Short mmCIF file of C-alpha atoms and ligand atoms in Angstrom, two decimals:
data_model
loop_
_atom_site.label_atom_id
_atom_site.label_comp_id
_atom_site.label_asym_id
_atom_site.label_seq_id
_atom_site.Cartn_x
_atom_site.Cartn_y
_atom_site.Cartn_z
CA MET A 26 0.00 0.00 0.00
CA LYS A 27 1.23 3.48 -0.82
CA GLN A 28 2.07 5.73 2.07
CA GLN A 29 -0.02 8.80 2.83
CA LYS A 30 0.47 12.26 1.49
CA ALA A 31 3.56 14.24 0.52
CA ILE A 32 4.48 17.71 -0.61
CA VAL A 33 7.42 18.19 -2.96
CA VAL A 34 9.53 21.35 -2.90
CA PHE A 35 9.51 21.94 -6.60
CA SER A 36 11.43 24.34 -8.85
CA GLY A 37 10.84 22.76 -12.24
CA GLY A 38 14.50 21.78 -12.49
CA GLN A 39 16.03 18.36 -13.06
CA ASP A 40 16.44 17.46 -9.40
CA SER A 41 13.08 18.46 -8.04
CA THR A 42 11.24 17.04 -11.07
CA THR A 43 12.97 13.72 -10.45
CA CYS A 44 11.85 14.02 -6.83
CA LEU A 45 8.30 14.66 -7.99
CA PHE A 46 8.29 11.41 -10.00
CA TRP A 47 9.86 9.64 -7.02
CA ALA A 48 7.07 10.91 -4.77
CA LEU A 49 4.33 10.03 -7.26
CA GLU A 50 5.55 6.44 -7.24
CA ARG A 51 5.63 6.26 -3.48
CA PHE A 52 2.78 8.29 -2.02
CA ALA A 53 -0.97 8.03 -2.39
CA GLU A 54 -1.32 11.80 -2.74
CA VAL A 55 1.27 14.33 -3.89
CA GLU A 56 1.20 18.12 -4.07
CA ALA A 57 4.00 20.48 -5.08
CA VAL A 58 5.13 23.86 -3.80
CA THR A 59 7.21 26.40 -5.70
CA PHE A 60 8.66 29.53 -4.18
CA ASN A 61 8.67 32.79 -6.05
CA TYR A 62 11.66 34.72 -4.77
CA GLY A 63 12.22 36.92 -7.79
CA GLN A 64 14.17 34.40 -9.86
CA ARG A 65 15.87 35.98 -12.84
CA HIS A 66 13.74 33.90 -15.10
CA LYS A 67 10.01 33.90 -14.69
CA LEU A 68 10.18 30.99 -17.10
CA GLU A 69 11.21 28.89 -14.09
CA LEU A 70 7.78 29.39 -12.52
CA ASP A 71 5.97 28.72 -15.80
CA CYS A 72 8.00 25.60 -16.34
CA ALA A 73 7.15 24.32 -12.84
CA ALA A 74 3.45 25.11 -13.33
CA ASP A 75 3.39 23.31 -16.71
CA ILE A 76 5.00 20.18 -15.29
CA ALA A 77 2.63 20.09 -12.31
CA ARG A 78 -0.36 20.49 -14.62
CA GLU A 79 0.83 17.75 -16.92
CA LEU A 80 1.45 15.34 -14.06
CA ASN A 81 -1.88 16.24 -12.50
CA VAL A 82 -0.31 17.47 -9.29
CA LYS A 83 -1.86 20.25 -7.25
CA HIS A 84 0.60 23.15 -7.36
CA HIS A 85 1.08 25.90 -4.79
CA ILE A 86 3.17 28.97 -5.60
CA LEU A 87 4.23 30.93 -2.55
CA ASP A 88 5.62 34.44 -2.59
CA MET A 89 9.06 34.63 -1.00
CA SER A 90 10.21 37.96 -2.40
CA LEU A 91 11.40 38.78 1.09
CA LEU A 92 14.31 36.45 0.49
CA ASN A 93 15.64 38.58 -2.36
CA GLN A 94 15.20 41.70 -0.29
CA LEU A 95 17.27 40.18 2.52
CA ALA A 96 19.85 38.29 0.50
CA PRO A 97 20.52 39.67 -2.99
CA ASN A 98 22.17 36.94 -5.04
CA ALA A 99 23.08 35.86 -8.53
CA LEU A 100 19.87 33.86 -8.99
CA THR A 101 17.71 36.92 -8.68
CA ARG A 102 19.88 39.81 -9.76
CA ASP A 103 21.19 40.43 -13.24
CA ASP A 104 23.91 42.68 -11.88
CA ILE A 105 25.50 39.91 -9.80
CA ALA A 106 27.68 37.53 -11.81
CA ILE A 107 27.48 33.78 -11.34
CA GLU A 108 30.90 32.91 -10.03
CA GLN A 109 32.79 31.13 -7.32
CA LYS A 110 35.88 32.70 -5.81
CA GLU A 111 38.51 30.49 -4.24
CA GLY A 112 37.51 29.52 -0.71
CA GLN A 113 34.07 31.18 -0.93
CA LEU A 114 30.54 30.00 -1.52
CA PRO A 115 29.33 30.54 -5.12
CA SER A 116 27.39 33.75 -5.76
CA THR A 117 24.32 31.59 -6.43
CA PHE A 118 24.15 30.69 -2.75
CA VAL A 119 21.25 32.37 -0.95
CA ASP A 120 21.55 32.62 2.82
CA GLY A 121 18.67 30.90 4.53
CA ARG A 122 17.03 29.60 1.38
CA ASN A 123 16.50 25.96 2.27
CA LEU A 124 15.80 26.83 5.89
CA LEU A 125 13.00 29.17 4.84
CA PHE A 126 11.68 27.06 1.97
CA LEU A 127 11.46 23.91 4.04
CA THR A 128 9.90 25.77 6.96
CA PHE A 129 7.18 27.26 4.76
CA ALA A 130 6.74 23.90 3.03
CA ALA A 131 6.21 22.35 6.46
CA VAL A 132 3.57 24.91 7.45
CA LEU A 133 1.77 24.17 4.20
CA ALA A 134 2.26 20.42 4.60
CA LYS A 135 0.58 20.45 7.99
CA GLN A 136 -2.31 22.49 6.58
CA ILE A 137 -2.96 20.00 3.79
CA GLY A 138 -2.44 16.99 6.03
CA ALA A 139 0.84 15.85 4.50
CA LYS A 140 3.47 14.29 6.73
CA HIS A 141 6.20 13.94 4.12
CA ILE A 142 8.20 16.83 2.69
CA VAL A 143 10.32 15.85 -0.30
CA THR A 144 13.30 17.94 -1.34
CA GLY A 145 16.00 17.45 -3.97
CA VAL A 146 18.90 18.71 -1.88
CA CYS A 147 22.09 16.78 -2.37
CA GLU A 148 25.33 16.64 -0.49
CA THR A 149 27.31 14.80 -3.17
CA ASP A 150 27.77 17.50 -5.79
CA PHE A 151 27.51 20.05 -3.04
CA SER A 152 29.29 23.26 -4.03
CA GLY A 153 29.72 24.05 -0.38
CA TYR A 154 26.09 25.02 0.24
CA PRO A 155 25.72 24.46 3.99
CA ASP A 156 21.95 24.02 3.78
CA CYS A 157 22.22 21.08 1.38
CA ARG A 158 23.97 18.92 3.94
CA ASP A 159 22.30 15.89 5.44
CA VAL A 160 23.13 17.04 8.95
CA PHE A 161 21.27 20.31 8.36
CA ILE A 162 18.19 18.50 7.02
CA LYS A 163 18.12 16.13 9.99
CA SER A 164 18.51 19.01 12.41
CA LEU A 165 15.75 21.00 10.73
CA ASN A 166 13.47 17.95 10.71
CA VAL A 167 13.72 17.72 14.51
CA THR A 168 13.16 21.46 14.85
CA LEU A 169 10.08 21.44 12.62
CA ASN A 170 8.56 18.52 14.50
CA LEU A 171 9.10 20.29 17.81
CA SER A 172 7.90 23.66 16.53
CA MET A 173 4.58 22.38 15.24
CA ASP A 174 4.21 19.22 17.33
CA TYR A 175 3.71 17.24 14.15
CA PRO A 176 5.54 14.14 12.84
CA PHE A 177 7.07 15.55 9.66
CA VAL A 178 9.45 13.39 7.68
CA ILE A 179 11.80 15.21 5.31
CA ASP A 180 12.67 12.89 2.44
CA THR A 181 15.85 13.56 0.44
CA PRO A 182 15.99 10.91 -2.28
CA LEU A 183 18.96 12.59 -4.01
CA MET A 184 21.08 13.25 -0.93
CA TRP A 185 23.82 10.72 -1.72
CA LEU A 186 23.48 10.53 -5.50
CA ASN A 187 25.83 12.16 -7.98
CA LYS A 188 24.35 13.78 -11.11
CA ALA A 189 24.75 10.61 -13.18
CA GLU A 190 22.88 8.63 -10.53
CA THR A 191 20.12 11.24 -10.49
CA TRP A 192 19.65 10.63 -14.23
CA GLU A 193 19.64 6.92 -13.51
CA LEU A 194 16.92 7.40 -10.92
CA ALA A 195 14.81 9.40 -13.39
CA ASP A 196 15.28 6.60 -15.92
CA ARG A 197 14.27 3.96 -13.39
CA LEU A 198 11.12 6.00 -12.67
CA GLY A 199 10.32 6.05 -16.40
CA ALA A 200 10.91 9.79 -16.52
CA PHE A 201 14.24 10.12 -18.31
CA ASP A 202 12.92 11.80 -21.47
CA PHE A 203 10.45 13.91 -19.54
CA VAL A 204 13.14 15.22 -17.20
CA ARG A 205 15.56 15.80 -20.04
CA GLU A 206 13.12 17.70 -22.24
CA ARG A 207 10.79 19.49 -19.86
CA THR A 208 12.91 20.81 -17.04
CA LEU A 209 14.85 24.02 -16.59
CA THR A 210 18.16 23.92 -14.74
CA CYS A 211 20.10 26.55 -16.69
CA TYR A 212 21.05 29.82 -14.98
CA ASN A 213 20.48 31.57 -18.32
CA GLY A 214 16.91 30.34 -18.56
CA VAL A 215 17.29 27.93 -21.46
CA MET A 216 15.06 24.83 -21.19
CA ALA A 217 16.12 21.19 -21.44
CA ASP A 218 19.83 20.78 -22.30
CA GLY A 219 20.24 24.51 -21.62
CA CYS A 220 22.84 27.06 -22.73
CA GLY A 221 25.68 24.61 -22.22
CA GLU A 222 27.90 27.32 -20.74
CA CYS A 223 26.76 28.12 -17.21
CA PRO A 224 27.86 26.05 -14.18
CA ALA A 225 24.40 24.47 -13.81
CA CYS A 226 24.38 23.34 -17.46
CA ARG A 227 27.90 21.98 -17.25
CA LEU A 228 27.10 19.97 -14.15
CA ARG A 229 23.87 18.65 -15.66
CA GLN A 230 25.52 17.75 -18.98
CA LYS A 231 28.45 16.01 -17.32
CA GLY A 232 26.06 13.87 -15.27
CA LEU A 233 24.06 13.07 -18.37
CA ASP A 234 27.17 12.10 -20.36
CA ASP A 235 28.41 9.91 -17.49
CA TYR A 236 25.05 8.21 -17.17
CA LEU A 237 24.66 7.66 -20.93
CA ALA A 238 28.16 6.14 -21.02
CA VAL A 239 27.18 3.67 -18.28
CA ARG A 240 23.86 2.88 -19.96
CA GLY A 241 25.66 2.38 -23.26
CA ARG A 242 28.07 -0.07 -21.68
CA GLU A 243 25.20 -1.98 -20.10
CA ALA A 244 23.31 -2.12 -23.40
CA ASN A 245 26.39 -3.49 -25.16
CA GLY A 246 27.58 -5.82 -22.51
ZN1 ZN B 12 23.01 27.23 -18.81
#
């Protein structure tokens, strides 16, 4: 029997779309939540809404413009370059993002009677983002449960996967083509395989190449 109800923190990118398919396989009822924090590309929100509609998933979009006001960053501001200086977090890091997103997702989850909160955070390809670490998620899970006296479970199906393994998971879920063609990961707002130049595209493409190489070997061997 499928377990209960879940809410997926959903951006319309490769990782969270894979998580959405993962949740749809596992839970009886799934809803998705997307945060509008003034992303450079409004296309990101449209893309998320389209995917949710197509997969027949109820979609909540919550306004988090406060985040941009507090923590200007390269994801929301055209005048901040996407870069990573030696020994520093990349300029795409947003202080407090996962803390706030997961907290608001939890408030919503409780309202809609969902116990599970699914997020695509990942420690493996972690560019040093402190709020993508497993220890942070576990700590926040305890805090959320205490704060609302509610038995939340934060699920992180991608936590220990590299990008090639995330493609493999999408494939196993029957969603490889969908994820490849319909998601937006690119910092320059180009759908699917993206601009090919930005760090997000390079990471995504490398994972895809690695996975296709493995799949090719399996098919031949
Ligand atoms: Zn790109």
